[in-house]
Amino acid sequence: MNIMLATERSTMATPGILRLLQTIADGSVERFSPSITDDGGVNYPTVERELPPSDGDPVEALERLAEMGVLFREFQEKAYVCPECRADGMRYTTVCADCGSEHTIERQQREHPPCGVIAPDAEFQTENGGACPHCDQGVAIEDLPVVHQHVCQTCGSYADGTVGALRCRECAAVFDPQNAIEWVLYGYGIEEYGHQWLTTQLNARAALQSMLADRGFEVDIDTAVRMDDGDRDVHLYATEELLDDRVIGAVHDRPDETDVDRLHRIASAANARGVLATTSGSVTERADALAQEYDIKLLRYTQEGTLAPDYTTDCEQADRSRSSVFERLTASFR
Ligand SMILES: [Zn+2]
Ligand SMILES: [Zn+2]
Ligand SMILES: [Zn+2]
């Protein structure tokens, strides 16, 4: 049998994901909200805290949950990060279009339409009435149109307007907004379907727990198993001392070969048997084949809240396509 094994990235209802969703389902967290890190990136502190590294990138995990309809995504704000020092919170300012200096002052001036010159009032005034400082034509200053101009105190240039810019609060560097690092920040909340989905996963885990407890096992849920390269979260770990028997249980919506492979590797390391419950009632064909090869027991979690030995298999979905929205939200380093 030749089965390609995906990475752990696609694993969905991991113990970490269930823990994470519990924080929002029980109201201890209202939203998974982003924050800007010290190095100018974006993270989700609650997600980083709950998800172990083996669950992959926190933002990808949130996006997958949003694709599944478990979470919804909502726009929060845009953040601008200083390209120089990576600090968050740049402030809007205006600068001279010629030299980039922030030190510009808006000043009232007069225009002499025949020659087009613009100058301060004082330059039109002479002792014997008034004259244009450029073409020398005599003028009555009160007849000349007023114009407001921005005068740069650094280079002296006049302009009708200034240019919008962003100034870093930390290092005081001033940037063209196009050159600042722009993050489009999204928060994630739980959908009504997400509540149902989570409840089903937790109930299936509880069913697995009571089934094993009825058989004399001591059962720990949402615990960790030691492996050579670190601890691995598991949904359930059950031991029966008399027979020196161990079971590692997992619960998934629709187990795929990644879920089976992950369970197999942890169970092997713990010298335990693997039991995998499907809450949708089906598993992928490859997961089914792999479970047989690894001697992992597959069970169906029924609508009555029990576990049954029968389940269905269905064809592999095409590899999850990344939505264009995801591409857009990751970052735009412009
Ligand atoms: Zn003139
Ligand atoms: Zn200037
Ligand atoms: Zn800075």
Coordinates of C-alpha atoms and ligand atoms in Angstrom, one line a residue:
M1 CA 0.0 0.0 0.0
N2 CA 1.3 3.4 -0.9
I3 CA -0.3 6.1 1.1
M4 CA 1.0 9.7 1.0
L5 CA 1.0 11.1 4.5
A6 CA 0.2 14.7 4.9
T7 CA 1.7 16.8 7.6
E8 CA -0.1 17.4 10.9
R9 CA -1.2 20.8 9.6
S10 CA -4.5 19.5 8.3
T11 CA -5.5 17.9 11.5
M12 CA -8.7 19.7 12.6
A13 CA -10.4 18.6 15.8
T14 CA -7.2 18.3 17.8
P15 CA -7.2 18.5 21.6
G16 CA -5.7 22.0 21.2
I17 CA -8.5 23.1 18.8
L18 CA -11.2 21.9 21.2
R19 CA -9.5 23.6 24.1
L20 CA -9.3 26.8 22.1
L21 CA -12.9 26.7 21.1
Q22 CA -14.0 26.0 24.7
T23 CA -12.5 29.4 25.7
I24 CA -14.8 31.2 23.3
A25 CA -17.8 28.9 23.8
D26 CA -17.9 29.3 27.5
G27 CA -17.5 33.1 27.2
S28 CA -14.1 33.5 28.9
V29 CA -12.9 34.9 25.6
E30 CA -15.3 36.9 23.4
R31 CA -13.2 37.1 20.3
F32 CA -9.8 35.8 19.1
S33 CA -8.3 39.2 18.6
P34 CA -5.0 40.0 16.9
S35 CA -2.2 42.0 18.3
I36 CA 1.1 43.3 16.9
T37 CA 4.2 41.5 18.1
D38 CA 7.5 43.1 19.1
D39 CA 8.9 42.3 15.7
G40 CA 6.0 43.9 13.8
G41 CA 4.1 40.7 13.0
V42 CA 0.6 39.7 13.9
N43 CA -0.4 37.1 16.5
Y44 CA -3.4 35.9 18.3
P45 CA -2.3 35.6 22.0
T46 CA -5.2 33.3 23.1
V47 CA -4.6 31.0 20.2
E48 CA -0.9 30.9 20.7
R49 CA -1.5 30.0 24.4
E50 CA -4.0 27.1 23.7
L51 CA -2.6 25.6 20.5
P52 CA 0.6 23.5 20.7
P53 CA 3.2 24.0 17.9
S54 CA 2.1 20.7 16.4
D55 CA -1.2 22.2 15.5
G56 CA 0.6 24.5 13.1
D57 CA 0.3 28.2 12.4
P58 CA -2.4 29.8 14.6
V59 CA -3.7 32.0 11.8
E60 CA -4.1 29.1 9.4
A61 CA -6.0 27.2 12.2
L62 CA -8.4 30.1 12.6
E63 CA -8.9 30.3 8.8
R64 CA -9.6 26.6 8.6
L65 CA -12.2 26.9 11.4
A66 CA -13.7 29.9 9.5
E67 CA -13.8 27.8 6.3
M68 CA -15.6 25.1 8.2
G69 CA -18.2 27.5 9.4
V70 CA -17.2 27.0 13.1
L71 CA -15.8 30.6 13.4
F72 CA -16.7 33.8 11.6
R73 CA -14.1 36.4 10.7
E74 CA -14.7 40.1 11.1
F75 CA -12.7 43.0 10.1
Q76 CA -11.3 44.9 13.0
E77 CA -8.8 47.6 11.8
K78 CA -5.7 48.3 9.9
A79 CA -2.5 48.6 11.7
Y80 CA 0.6 50.3 10.4
V81 CA 4.0 49.1 11.5
C82 CA 7.2 51.1 11.2
P83 CA 9.5 49.5 8.6
E84 CA 12.5 50.9 10.5
C85 CA 11.9 49.7 14.1
R86 CA 8.8 47.4 13.7
A87 CA 6.8 49.4 16.3
D88 CA 3.0 49.5 16.0
G89 CA 1.0 52.7 16.0
M90 CA 2.2 55.1 13.4
R91 CA 0.6 58.5 13.6
Y92 CA -0.7 60.5 10.6
T93 CA 1.2 63.6 9.7
T94 CA 1.8 65.8 6.7
V95 CA 5.1 66.7 5.1
C96 CA 6.6 69.0 2.5
A97 CA 6.3 67.4 -1.0
D98 CA 9.7 68.7 -1.9
C99 CA 11.9 67.7 1.1
G100 CA 9.7 65.5 3.3
S101 CA 10.0 67.8 6.3
E102 CA 7.1 67.8 8.7
H103 CA 7.7 71.4 9.6
T104 CA 5.3 73.1 7.2
I105 CA 3.0 76.0 8.1
E106 CA -0.1 77.0 6.3
R107 CA 0.0 80.7 5.5
Q108 CA -2.3 83.2 3.8
Q109 CA -0.7 84.8 0.7
R110 CA -1.8 86.9 -2.3
E111 CA -1.7 86.1 -5.9
H112 CA -1.1 88.5 -8.8
P113 CA -3.1 86.9 -11.6
P114 CA -1.5 88.7 -14.6
C115 CA 1.9 87.3 -13.8
G116 CA 0.9 84.4 -11.5
V117 CA 3.2 85.2 -8.7
I118 CA 2.2 84.3 -5.1
A119 CA 3.7 86.1 -2.2
P120 CA 3.1 87.2 1.3
D121 CA 1.2 90.5 1.7
A122 CA 4.3 92.3 2.9
E123 CA 6.0 91.8 -0.5
F124 CA 3.2 93.6 -2.3
Q125 CA 3.3 96.6 -0.1
T126 CA 5.7 99.4 -0.8
E127 CA 5.9 102.9 0.7
N128 CA 4.1 104.5 -2.3
G129 CA 1.0 102.2 -2.5
G130 CA 1.6 98.7 -3.8
A131 CA 3.4 96.8 -6.6
C132 CA 3.9 93.2 -7.6
P133 CA 7.3 92.0 -6.3
H134 CA 7.7 90.0 -9.5
C135 CA 6.5 92.1 -12.5
D136 CA 6.5 95.5 -10.7
Q137 CA 3.0 96.3 -11.9
G138 CA 1.1 98.6 -9.5
V139 CA -1.6 96.8 -7.5
A140 CA -4.2 97.5 -4.8
I141 CA -3.5 94.7 -2.3
E142 CA -7.1 94.4 -1.2
D143 CA -8.1 93.5 -4.8
L144 CA -5.7 90.6 -5.0
P145 CA -7.1 87.1 -4.4
V146 CA -6.1 85.4 -1.2
V147 CA -4.5 81.9 -1.4
H148 CA -3.6 79.6 1.4
Q149 CA -0.3 77.9 0.9
H150 CA 1.8 75.5 2.9
V151 CA 5.3 76.9 3.4
C152 CA 8.1 74.5 4.3
Q153 CA 10.2 75.9 7.2
T154 CA 13.0 73.5 6.2
C155 CA 13.5 74.1 2.5
G156 CA 11.3 77.2 2.0
S157 CA 9.2 75.8 -0.8
Y158 CA 5.5 76.8 -1.2
A159 CA 2.8 74.4 -2.2
D160 CA -1.0 74.3 -2.3
G161 CA -1.0 71.2 -0.1
T162 CA 1.1 68.9 1.8
V163 CA 1.5 65.1 1.4
G164 CA 0.1 62.6 3.9
A165 CA 2.7 60.6 5.7
L166 CA 3.1 58.3 8.7
R167 CA 5.4 59.1 11.6
C168 CA 6.6 56.4 14.0
R169 CA 5.9 57.1 17.6
E170 CA 9.0 55.1 18.7
C171 CA 11.8 56.1 16.4
A172 CA 10.3 59.3 14.8
A173 CA 11.0 58.1 11.3
V174 CA 8.5 59.5 8.7
F175 CA 7.3 57.3 5.8
D176 CA 5.2 57.5 2.8
P177 CA 2.1 55.5 3.8
Q178 CA 2.9 53.2 0.9
N179 CA 6.1 52.2 2.5
A180 CA 4.7 51.4 6.0
I181 CA 3.9 47.8 6.7
E182 CA 0.1 47.5 6.6
W183 CA -1.8 44.8 8.4
V184 CA -5.4 44.2 7.9
L185 CA -6.5 42.8 11.2
Y186 CA -9.4 40.4 11.7
G187 CA -11.0 39.0 14.8
Y188 CA -12.7 35.7 15.0
G189 CA -15.9 34.8 16.9
I190 CA -17.8 31.5 17.2
E191 CA -20.8 30.7 14.9
E192 CA -24.0 29.0 16.2
Y193 CA -22.8 26.0 14.1
G194 CA -19.5 26.2 15.9
H195 CA -21.2 25.7 19.3
Q196 CA -23.0 22.6 17.9
W197 CA -19.8 21.3 16.3
L198 CA -17.8 21.7 19.5
T199 CA -20.6 20.1 21.6
T200 CA -20.7 17.1 19.3
Q201 CA -16.9 16.7 19.6
L202 CA -16.9 17.0 23.3
N203 CA -19.9 14.6 23.7
A204 CA -18.2 12.0 21.5
R205 CA -15.1 12.3 23.6
A206 CA -17.2 11.8 26.7
A207 CA -18.9 8.8 25.2
L208 CA -15.5 7.3 24.5
Q209 CA -14.5 8.1 28.0
S210 CA -17.5 6.4 29.6
M211 CA -17.2 3.3 27.3
L212 CA -13.6 2.8 28.5
A213 CA -14.4 3.6 32.1
D214 CA -17.2 0.9 32.0
R215 CA -14.5 -1.5 30.9
G216 CA -12.4 -0.8 34.0
F217 CA -10.0 1.7 32.4
E218 CA -8.8 4.8 34.2
V219 CA -9.4 7.6 31.8
D220 CA -7.7 11.0 31.4
I221 CA -9.2 13.4 28.9
D222 CA -7.4 16.2 27.1
T223 CA -4.0 15.1 28.4
A224 CA -0.5 14.7 26.9
V225 CA 1.6 11.7 26.0
R226 CA 5.4 11.9 26.1
M227 CA 7.2 11.3 22.8
D228 CA 10.9 11.4 22.0
D229 CA 10.6 14.9 20.5
G230 CA 8.2 16.3 23.1
D231 CA 4.7 15.9 24.5
R232 CA 1.7 15.4 22.3
D233 CA -1.8 16.4 23.2
V234 CA -4.3 13.6 23.0
H235 CA -8.1 13.6 23.4
L236 CA -8.0 10.7 25.7
Y237 CA -5.6 8.4 27.4
A238 CA -6.9 5.3 29.2
T239 CA -5.0 2.7 31.2
E240 CA -6.0 -0.6 32.7
E241 CA -3.4 -1.8 35.2
L242 CA -4.4 -5.4 35.6
L243 CA -4.0 -6.3 32.0
D244 CA -1.4 -3.7 31.4
D245 CA -3.5 -2.3 28.7
R246 CA -3.5 1.3 27.3
V247 CA -5.7 3.1 24.8
I248 CA -5.3 6.4 23.2
G249 CA -8.6 7.8 21.9
A250 CA -9.2 10.5 19.3
V251 CA -12.3 12.2 18.1
H252 CA -12.6 13.8 14.7
D253 CA -15.4 15.2 12.6
R254 CA -14.4 13.3 9.5
P255 CA -11.1 11.5 10.1
D256 CA -8.6 11.6 7.3
E257 CA -5.3 9.8 6.9
T258 CA -3.5 12.6 8.8
D259 CA -5.6 12.0 11.8
V260 CA -5.0 8.2 11.6
D261 CA -1.3 8.7 11.1
R262 CA -1.0 11.1 14.0
L263 CA -2.9 8.7 16.3
H264 CA -0.8 5.8 15.2
R265 CA 2.5 7.5 15.9
I266 CA 1.4 8.6 19.4
A267 CA -0.1 5.2 20.2
S268 CA 3.0 3.4 19.0
A269 CA 5.2 5.6 21.2
A270 CA 3.0 5.0 24.2
N271 CA 2.7 1.3 23.5
A272 CA -1.1 1.8 23.4
R273 CA -4.0 0.8 21.1
G274 CA -5.6 3.5 19.1
V275 CA -9.4 4.2 18.9
L276 CA -10.7 6.9 16.6
A277 CA -14.3 8.1 16.7
T278 CA -15.9 9.9 13.8
T279 CA -18.7 12.3 14.6
S280 CA -19.9 12.6 11.0
G281 CA -20.2 8.9 10.7
S282 CA -17.7 8.7 7.9
V283 CA -14.0 8.6 7.3
T284 CA -12.0 9.0 4.1
E285 CA -11.1 5.9 2.1
R286 CA -7.4 6.5 2.8
A287 CA -8.1 6.9 6.5
D288 CA -10.0 3.6 6.5
A289 CA -7.2 1.8 4.7
L290 CA -4.6 3.2 7.0
A291 CA -6.5 2.4 10.1
Q292 CA -6.7 -1.2 9.1
E293 CA -3.0 -1.3 8.4
Y294 CA -2.2 0.2 11.8
D295 CA -4.9 -1.8 13.6
I296 CA -6.7 1.4 14.8
K297 CA -10.3 0.9 15.8
L298 CA -12.7 3.2 14.0
L299 CA -16.1 3.9 15.7
R300 CA -19.0 6.0 14.7
Y301 CA -20.5 8.5 17.2
T302 CA -24.3 8.2 16.8
Q303 CA -27.0 10.9 17.1
E304 CA -28.2 9.0 20.2
G305 CA -24.8 9.7 21.8
T306 CA -23.5 6.2 21.6
L307 CA -20.5 4.6 19.8
A308 CA -21.2 2.1 17.1
P309 CA -18.8 -0.1 15.0
D310 CA -20.2 0.7 11.6
Y311 CA -19.2 3.8 9.7
T312 CA -19.0 4.8 6.0
T313 CA -16.1 5.8 3.9
D314 CA -16.1 8.5 1.3
C315 CA -13.7 9.6 -1.4
E316 CA -10.9 12.0 -0.7
Q317 CA -11.7 15.6 -1.1
A318 CA -9.3 17.6 -3.3
D319 CA -6.7 19.2 -1.2
R320 CA -8.2 22.1 0.7
S321 CA -7.8 25.1 -1.5
R322 CA -6.6 28.2 0.2
S323 CA -9.1 30.9 -0.2
S324 CA -8.0 34.1 -1.9
V325 CA -9.3 36.0 1.2
F326 CA -6.6 34.2 3.2
E327 CA -3.9 35.3 0.8
R328 CA -5.1 38.8 1.2
L329 CA -5.3 38.9 4.9
T330 CA -1.9 37.4 5.7
A331 CA 0.0 40.6 5.1
S332 CA 0.9 43.1 2.6
F333 CA 4.4 44.2 2.8
R334 CA 4.3 46.9 0.3
Ligands
ZN1 ZN 3.0 90.4 -11.0
ZN2 ZN 10.6 71.3 2.3
ZN3 ZN 10.0 53.3 14.1

